[in-house]
PDB file of C-alpha atoms in Angstrom:
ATOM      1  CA  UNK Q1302      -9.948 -19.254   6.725  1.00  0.00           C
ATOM      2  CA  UNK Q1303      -7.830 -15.736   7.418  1.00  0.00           C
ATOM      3  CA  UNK Q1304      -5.014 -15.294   4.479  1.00  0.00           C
ATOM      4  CA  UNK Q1305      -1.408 -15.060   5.419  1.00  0.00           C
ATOM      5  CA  UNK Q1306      -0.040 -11.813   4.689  1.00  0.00           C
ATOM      6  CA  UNK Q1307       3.416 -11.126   3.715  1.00  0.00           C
ATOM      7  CA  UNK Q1308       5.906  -8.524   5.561  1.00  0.00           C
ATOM      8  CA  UNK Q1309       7.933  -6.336   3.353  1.00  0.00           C
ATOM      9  CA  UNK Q1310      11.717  -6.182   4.161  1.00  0.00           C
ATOM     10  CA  UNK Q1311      14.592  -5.599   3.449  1.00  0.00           C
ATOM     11  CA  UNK Q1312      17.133  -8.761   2.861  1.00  0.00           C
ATOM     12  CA  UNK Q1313      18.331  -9.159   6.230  1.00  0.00           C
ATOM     13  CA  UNK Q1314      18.619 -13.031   5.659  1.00  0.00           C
ATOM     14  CA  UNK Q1315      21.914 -13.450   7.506  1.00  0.00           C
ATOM     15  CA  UNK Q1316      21.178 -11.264  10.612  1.00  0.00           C
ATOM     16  CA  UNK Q1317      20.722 -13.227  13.237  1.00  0.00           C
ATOM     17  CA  UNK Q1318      20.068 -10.702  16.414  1.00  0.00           C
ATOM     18  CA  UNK Q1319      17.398 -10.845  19.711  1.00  0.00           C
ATOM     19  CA  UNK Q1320      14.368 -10.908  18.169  1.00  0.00           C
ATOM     20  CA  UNK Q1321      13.636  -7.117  19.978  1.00  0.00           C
ATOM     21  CA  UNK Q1322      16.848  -5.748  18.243  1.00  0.00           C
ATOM     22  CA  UNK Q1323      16.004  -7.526  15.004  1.00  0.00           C
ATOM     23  CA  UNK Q1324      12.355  -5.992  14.860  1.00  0.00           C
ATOM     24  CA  UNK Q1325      13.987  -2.496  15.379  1.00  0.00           C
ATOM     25  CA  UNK Q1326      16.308  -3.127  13.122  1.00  0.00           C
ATOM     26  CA  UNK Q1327      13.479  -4.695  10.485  1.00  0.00           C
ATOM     27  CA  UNK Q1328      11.367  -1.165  11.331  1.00  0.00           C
ATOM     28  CA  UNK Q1329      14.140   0.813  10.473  1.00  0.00           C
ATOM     29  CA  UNK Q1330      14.855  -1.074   7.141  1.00  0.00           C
ATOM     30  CA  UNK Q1331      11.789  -0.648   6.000  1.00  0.00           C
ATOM     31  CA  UNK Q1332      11.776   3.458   6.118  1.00  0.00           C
ATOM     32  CA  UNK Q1333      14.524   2.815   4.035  1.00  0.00           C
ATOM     33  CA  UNK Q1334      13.167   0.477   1.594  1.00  0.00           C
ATOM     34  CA  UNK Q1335      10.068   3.114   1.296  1.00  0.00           C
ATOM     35  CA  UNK Q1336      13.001   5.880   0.183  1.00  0.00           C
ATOM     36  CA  UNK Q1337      14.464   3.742  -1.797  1.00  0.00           C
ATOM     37  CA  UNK Q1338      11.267   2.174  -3.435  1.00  0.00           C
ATOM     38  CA  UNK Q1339      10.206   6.242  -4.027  1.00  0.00           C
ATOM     39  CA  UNK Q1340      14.130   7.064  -5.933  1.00  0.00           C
ATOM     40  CA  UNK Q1341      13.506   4.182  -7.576  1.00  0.00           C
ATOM     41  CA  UNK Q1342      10.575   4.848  -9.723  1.00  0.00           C
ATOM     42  CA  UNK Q1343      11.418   8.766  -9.038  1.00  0.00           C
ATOM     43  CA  UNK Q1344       8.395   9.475  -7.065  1.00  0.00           C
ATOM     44  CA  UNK Q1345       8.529  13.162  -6.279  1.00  0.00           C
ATOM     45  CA  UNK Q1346       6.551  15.299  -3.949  1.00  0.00           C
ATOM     46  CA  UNK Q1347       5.479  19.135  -4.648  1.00  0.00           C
ATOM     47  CA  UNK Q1348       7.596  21.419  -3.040  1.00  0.00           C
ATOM     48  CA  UNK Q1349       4.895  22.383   0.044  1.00  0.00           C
ATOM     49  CA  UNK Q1350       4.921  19.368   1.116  1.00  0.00           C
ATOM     50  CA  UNK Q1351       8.231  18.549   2.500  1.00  0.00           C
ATOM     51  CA  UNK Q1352       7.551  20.181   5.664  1.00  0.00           C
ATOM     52  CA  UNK Q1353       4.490  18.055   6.598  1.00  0.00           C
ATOM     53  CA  UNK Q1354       4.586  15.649   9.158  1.00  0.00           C
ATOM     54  CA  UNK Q1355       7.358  12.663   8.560  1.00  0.00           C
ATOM     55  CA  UNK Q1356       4.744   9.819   9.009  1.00  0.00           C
ATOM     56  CA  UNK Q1357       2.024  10.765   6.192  1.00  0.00           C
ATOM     57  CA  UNK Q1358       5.064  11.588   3.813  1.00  0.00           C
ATOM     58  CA  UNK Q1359       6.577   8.791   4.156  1.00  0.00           C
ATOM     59  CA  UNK Q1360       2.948   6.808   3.385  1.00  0.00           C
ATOM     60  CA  UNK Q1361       2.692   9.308   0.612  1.00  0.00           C
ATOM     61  CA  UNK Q1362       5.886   8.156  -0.556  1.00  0.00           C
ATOM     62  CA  UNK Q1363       5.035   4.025  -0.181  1.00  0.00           C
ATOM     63  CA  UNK Q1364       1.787   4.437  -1.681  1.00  0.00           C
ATOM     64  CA  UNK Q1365       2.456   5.993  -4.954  1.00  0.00           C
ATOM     65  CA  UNK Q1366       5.553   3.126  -5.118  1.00  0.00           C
ATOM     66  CA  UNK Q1367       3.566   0.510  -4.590  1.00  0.00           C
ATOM     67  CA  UNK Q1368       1.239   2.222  -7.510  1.00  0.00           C
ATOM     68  CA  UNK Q1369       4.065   3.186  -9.647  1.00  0.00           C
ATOM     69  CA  UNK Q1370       5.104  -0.668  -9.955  1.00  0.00           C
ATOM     70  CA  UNK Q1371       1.656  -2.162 -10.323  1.00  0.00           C
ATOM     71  CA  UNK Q1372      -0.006  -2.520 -14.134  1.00  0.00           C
ATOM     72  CA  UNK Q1373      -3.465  -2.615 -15.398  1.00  0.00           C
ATOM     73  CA  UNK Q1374      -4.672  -4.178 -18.338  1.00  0.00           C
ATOM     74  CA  UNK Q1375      -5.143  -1.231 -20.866  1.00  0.00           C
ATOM     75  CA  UNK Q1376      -2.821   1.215 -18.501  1.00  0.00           C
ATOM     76  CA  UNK Q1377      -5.346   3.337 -17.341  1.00  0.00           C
ATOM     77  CA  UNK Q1378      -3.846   7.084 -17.859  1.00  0.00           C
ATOM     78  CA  UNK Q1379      -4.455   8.478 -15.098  1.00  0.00           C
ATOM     79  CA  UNK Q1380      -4.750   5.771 -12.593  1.00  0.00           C
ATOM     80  CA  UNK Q1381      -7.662   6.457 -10.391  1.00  0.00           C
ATOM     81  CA  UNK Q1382      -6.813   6.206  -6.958  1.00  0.00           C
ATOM     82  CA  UNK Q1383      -9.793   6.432  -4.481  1.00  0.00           C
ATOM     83  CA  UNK Q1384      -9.880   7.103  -0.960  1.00  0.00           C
ATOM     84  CA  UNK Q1385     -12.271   5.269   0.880  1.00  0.00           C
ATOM     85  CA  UNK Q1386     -13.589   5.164   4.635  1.00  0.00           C
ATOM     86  CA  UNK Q1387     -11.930   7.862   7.368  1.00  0.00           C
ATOM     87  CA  UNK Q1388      -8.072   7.970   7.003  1.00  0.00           C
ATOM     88  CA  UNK Q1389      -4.926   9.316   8.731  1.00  0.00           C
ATOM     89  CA  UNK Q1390      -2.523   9.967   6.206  1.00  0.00           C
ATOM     90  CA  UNK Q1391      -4.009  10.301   3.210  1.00  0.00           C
ATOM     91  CA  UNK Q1392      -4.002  14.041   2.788  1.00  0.00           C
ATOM     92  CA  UNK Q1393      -0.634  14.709   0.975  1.00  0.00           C
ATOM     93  CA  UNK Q1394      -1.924  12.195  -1.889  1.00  0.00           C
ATOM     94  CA  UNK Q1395      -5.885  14.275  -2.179  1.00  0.00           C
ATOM     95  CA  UNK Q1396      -3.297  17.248  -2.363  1.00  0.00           C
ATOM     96  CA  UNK Q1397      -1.859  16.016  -5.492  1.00  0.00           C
ATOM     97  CA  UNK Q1398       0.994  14.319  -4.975  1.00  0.00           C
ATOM     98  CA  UNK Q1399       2.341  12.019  -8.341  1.00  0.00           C
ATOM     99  CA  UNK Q1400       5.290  10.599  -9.584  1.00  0.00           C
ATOM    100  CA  UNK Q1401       6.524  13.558 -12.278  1.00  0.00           C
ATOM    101  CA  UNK Q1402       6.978  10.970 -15.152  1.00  0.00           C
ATOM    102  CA  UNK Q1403       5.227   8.756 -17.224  1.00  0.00           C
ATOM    103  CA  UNK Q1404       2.410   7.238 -14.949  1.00  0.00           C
ATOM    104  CA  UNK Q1405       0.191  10.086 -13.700  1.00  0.00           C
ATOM    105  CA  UNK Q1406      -2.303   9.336 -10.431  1.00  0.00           C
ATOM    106  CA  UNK Q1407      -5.542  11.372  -9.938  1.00  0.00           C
ATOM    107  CA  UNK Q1408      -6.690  10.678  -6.377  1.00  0.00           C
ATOM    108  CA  UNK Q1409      -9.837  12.011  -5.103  1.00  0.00           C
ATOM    109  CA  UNK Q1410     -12.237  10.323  -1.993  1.00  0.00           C
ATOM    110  CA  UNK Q1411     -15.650   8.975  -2.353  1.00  0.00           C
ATOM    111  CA  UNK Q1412     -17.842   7.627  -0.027  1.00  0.00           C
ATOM    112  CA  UNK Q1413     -18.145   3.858   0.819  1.00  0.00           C
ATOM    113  CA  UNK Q1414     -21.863   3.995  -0.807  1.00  0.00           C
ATOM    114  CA  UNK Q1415     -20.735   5.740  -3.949  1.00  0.00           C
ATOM    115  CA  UNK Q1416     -22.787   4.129  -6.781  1.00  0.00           C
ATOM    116  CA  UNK Q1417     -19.788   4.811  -9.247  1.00  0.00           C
ATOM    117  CA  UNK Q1418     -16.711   3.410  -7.129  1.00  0.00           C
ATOM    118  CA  UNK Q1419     -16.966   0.089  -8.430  1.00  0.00           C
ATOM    119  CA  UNK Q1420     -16.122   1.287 -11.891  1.00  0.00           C
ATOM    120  CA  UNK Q1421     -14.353   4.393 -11.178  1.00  0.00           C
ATOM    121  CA  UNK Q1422     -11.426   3.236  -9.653  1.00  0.00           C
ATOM    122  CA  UNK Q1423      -7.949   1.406 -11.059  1.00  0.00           C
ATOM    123  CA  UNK Q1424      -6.865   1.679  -7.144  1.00  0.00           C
ATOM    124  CA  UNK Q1425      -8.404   1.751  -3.302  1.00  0.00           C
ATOM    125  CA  UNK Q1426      -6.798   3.499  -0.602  1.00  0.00           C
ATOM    126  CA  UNK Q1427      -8.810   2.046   2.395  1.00  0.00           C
ATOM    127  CA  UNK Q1428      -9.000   4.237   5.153  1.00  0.00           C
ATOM    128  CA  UNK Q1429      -9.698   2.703   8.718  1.00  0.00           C
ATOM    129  CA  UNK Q1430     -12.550   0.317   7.629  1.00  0.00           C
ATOM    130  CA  UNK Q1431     -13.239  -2.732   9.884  1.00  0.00           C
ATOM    131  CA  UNK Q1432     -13.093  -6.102   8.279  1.00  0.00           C
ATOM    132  CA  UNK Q1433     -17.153  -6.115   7.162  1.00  0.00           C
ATOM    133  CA  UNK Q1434     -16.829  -2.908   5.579  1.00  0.00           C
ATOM    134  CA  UNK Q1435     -13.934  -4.342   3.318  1.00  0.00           C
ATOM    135  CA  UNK Q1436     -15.702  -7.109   2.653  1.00  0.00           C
ATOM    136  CA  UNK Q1437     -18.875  -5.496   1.550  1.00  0.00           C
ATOM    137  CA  UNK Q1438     -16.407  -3.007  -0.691  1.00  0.00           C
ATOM    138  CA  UNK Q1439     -14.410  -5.979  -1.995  1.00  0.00           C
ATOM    139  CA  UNK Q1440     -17.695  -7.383  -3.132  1.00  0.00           C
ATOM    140  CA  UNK Q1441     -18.941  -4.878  -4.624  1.00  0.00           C
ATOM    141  CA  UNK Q1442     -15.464  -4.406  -6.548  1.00  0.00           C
ATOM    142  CA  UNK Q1443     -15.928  -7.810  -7.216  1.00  0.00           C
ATOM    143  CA  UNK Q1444     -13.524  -9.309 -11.103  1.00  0.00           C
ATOM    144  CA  UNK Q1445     -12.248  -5.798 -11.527  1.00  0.00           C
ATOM    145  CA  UNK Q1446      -8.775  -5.013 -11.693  1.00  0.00           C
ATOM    146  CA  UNK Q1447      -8.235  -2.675  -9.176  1.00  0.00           C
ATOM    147  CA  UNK Q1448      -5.451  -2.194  -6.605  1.00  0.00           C
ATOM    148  CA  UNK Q1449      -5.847  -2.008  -3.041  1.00  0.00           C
ATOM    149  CA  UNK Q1450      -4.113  -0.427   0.083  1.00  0.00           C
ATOM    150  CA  UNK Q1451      -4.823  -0.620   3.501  1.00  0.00           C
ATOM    151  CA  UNK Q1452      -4.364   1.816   6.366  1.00  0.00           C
ATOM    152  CA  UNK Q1453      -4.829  -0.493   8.687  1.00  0.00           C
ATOM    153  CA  UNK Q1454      -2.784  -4.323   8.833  1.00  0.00           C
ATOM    154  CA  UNK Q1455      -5.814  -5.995   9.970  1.00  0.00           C
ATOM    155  CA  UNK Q1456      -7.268  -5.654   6.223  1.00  0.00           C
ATOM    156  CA  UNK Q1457      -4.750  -7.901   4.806  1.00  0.00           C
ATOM    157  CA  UNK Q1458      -5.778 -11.007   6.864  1.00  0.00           C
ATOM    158  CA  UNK Q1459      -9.679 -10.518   4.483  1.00  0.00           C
ATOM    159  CA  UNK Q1460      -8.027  -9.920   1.677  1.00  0.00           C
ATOM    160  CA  UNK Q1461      -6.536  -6.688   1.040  1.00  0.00           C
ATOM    161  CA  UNK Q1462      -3.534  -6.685  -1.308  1.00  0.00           C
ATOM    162  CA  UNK Q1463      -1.400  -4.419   0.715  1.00  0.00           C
ATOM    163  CA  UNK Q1464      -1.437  -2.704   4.347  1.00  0.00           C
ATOM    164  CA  UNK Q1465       0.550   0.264   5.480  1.00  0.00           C
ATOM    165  CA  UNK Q1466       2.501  -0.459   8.778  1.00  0.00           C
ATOM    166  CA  UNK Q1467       2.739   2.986  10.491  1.00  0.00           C
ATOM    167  CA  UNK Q1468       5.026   2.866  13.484  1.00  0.00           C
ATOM    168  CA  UNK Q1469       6.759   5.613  15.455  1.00  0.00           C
ATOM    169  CA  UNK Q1470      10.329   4.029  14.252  1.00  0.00           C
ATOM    170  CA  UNK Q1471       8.874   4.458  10.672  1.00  0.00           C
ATOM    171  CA  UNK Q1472       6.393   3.257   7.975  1.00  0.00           C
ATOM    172  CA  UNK Q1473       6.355  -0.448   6.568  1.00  0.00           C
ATOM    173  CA  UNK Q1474       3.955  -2.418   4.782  1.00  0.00           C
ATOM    174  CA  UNK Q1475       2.559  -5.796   4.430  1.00  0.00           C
ATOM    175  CA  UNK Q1476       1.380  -7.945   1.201  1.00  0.00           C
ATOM    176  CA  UNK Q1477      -1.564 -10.450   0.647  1.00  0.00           C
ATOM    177  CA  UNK Q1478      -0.062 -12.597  -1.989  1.00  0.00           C
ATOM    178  CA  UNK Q1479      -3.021 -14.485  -2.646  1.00  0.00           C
ATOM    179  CA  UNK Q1480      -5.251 -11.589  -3.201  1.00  0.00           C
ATOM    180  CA  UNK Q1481      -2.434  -9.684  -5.534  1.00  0.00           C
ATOM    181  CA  UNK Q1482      -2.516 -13.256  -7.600  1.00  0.00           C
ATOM    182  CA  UNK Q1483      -6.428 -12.361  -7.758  1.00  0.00           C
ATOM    183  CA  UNK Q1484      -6.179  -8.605  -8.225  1.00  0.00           C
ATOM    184  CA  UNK Q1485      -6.287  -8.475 -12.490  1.00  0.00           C
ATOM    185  CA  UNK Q1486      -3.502  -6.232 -11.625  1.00  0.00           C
ATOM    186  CA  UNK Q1487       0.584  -7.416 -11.778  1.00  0.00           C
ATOM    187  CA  UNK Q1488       3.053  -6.160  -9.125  1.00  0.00           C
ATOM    188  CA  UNK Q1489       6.666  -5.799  -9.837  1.00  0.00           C
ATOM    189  CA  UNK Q1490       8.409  -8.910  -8.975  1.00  0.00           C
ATOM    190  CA  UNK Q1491      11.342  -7.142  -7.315  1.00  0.00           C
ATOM    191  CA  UNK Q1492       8.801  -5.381  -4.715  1.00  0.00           C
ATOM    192  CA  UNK Q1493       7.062  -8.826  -3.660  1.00  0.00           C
ATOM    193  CA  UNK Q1494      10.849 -10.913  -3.520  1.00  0.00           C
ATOM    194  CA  UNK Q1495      11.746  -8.903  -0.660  1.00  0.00           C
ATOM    195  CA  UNK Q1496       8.748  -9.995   1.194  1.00  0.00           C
ATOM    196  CA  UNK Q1497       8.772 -12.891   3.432  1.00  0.00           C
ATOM    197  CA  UNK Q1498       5.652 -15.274   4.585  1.00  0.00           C
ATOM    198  CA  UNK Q1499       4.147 -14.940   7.800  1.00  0.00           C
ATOM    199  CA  UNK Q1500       2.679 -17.175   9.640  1.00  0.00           C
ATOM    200  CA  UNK Q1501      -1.395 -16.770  10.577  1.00  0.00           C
ATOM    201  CA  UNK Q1502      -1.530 -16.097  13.957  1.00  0.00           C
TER     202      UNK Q1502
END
């Protein structure tokens, strides 16, 4: 049976609008949640790279949030974030991107058939992998404690934790409750209460 995912936003709880204008208005939200989630934990990015293009930045941005509120048992220093399968927007975070305080992320890709990436990794950046390839990497991944992101939504339905929502009105993401309840890992509580359920299609 497909899991449920979650859609981050913003507390909009007494909006009542079209649902068209209430979408928008949801989209727009959450490119600001993703700034604010960044301030928040004080996710910076190196000077070179504020002039890239508004969409990867801003993944940049939600992905080392999401990591900078996760923890590990024995917080790993560095976490090791791997990027797996062909990606989009992943190139600001293989350039080096980190938060500039306490938690420091190394990021490097591997292949899908990397012997080592089952123990190598505190955190997966999936690129576009279609739901068997997940599931052959989730296996493989199998009781460890390791995060894992999504470039594409569809991943959170087989049990990705969280999947980046890229959208010309900005970037968004989605949450797997289930799985991050399975992860090993624990997820600030303040950055799963502003998700709400969704409904399996």
């Amino acid at each position: 049976m497909p899991l449920s995912p979650t859609f981050i936003r913003l507390p909009f709880r007494t909006l009542f609008l079209p649902a068209p204008a209430s979408r928008y208005l949801r989209i727009l939200a959450l490119g600001a949640f993703v700034a604010w989630l960044a301030a928040w934990h004080g996710v910076a990015l190196p000077q070179g790279l504020y002039g890239t293009d508004a969409k990867t930045r801003s993944v940049t941005q939600t992905v080392l949030g999401i990591v900078g509120y996760t923890r590990w048992p024995g917080d790993p220093q560095p976490v090791r974030l791997c990027v797996v399968g062909p990606t989009e927007y992943a190139d600001e975070l293989l350039q080096g991107a980190e938060p500039p305080h306490s938690r420091r992320i190394e990021v490097r890709r591997l292949r899908l058939d990397d012997a080592t990436l089952a123990t190598s990794c505190d955190g997966i950046y999936a690129g576009r992998l279609d739901d068997e390839e997940w599931r052959r990497l989730a296996e493989r991944i199998g009781p460890q404690a390791v995060l894992s992101i999504g470039e594409r939504r569809e991943l959170c339905r087989v049990g990705c934790m969280f999947c980046l929502d890229v959208r010309a009105e900005g970037v968004g993401f989605e949450s797997n409750p289930e799985a991050v309840a399975r992860s090993g890992v624990r997820v600030n509580p303040r950055v799963l209460q502003l998700s709400r359920r969704k409904a399996a299609p």
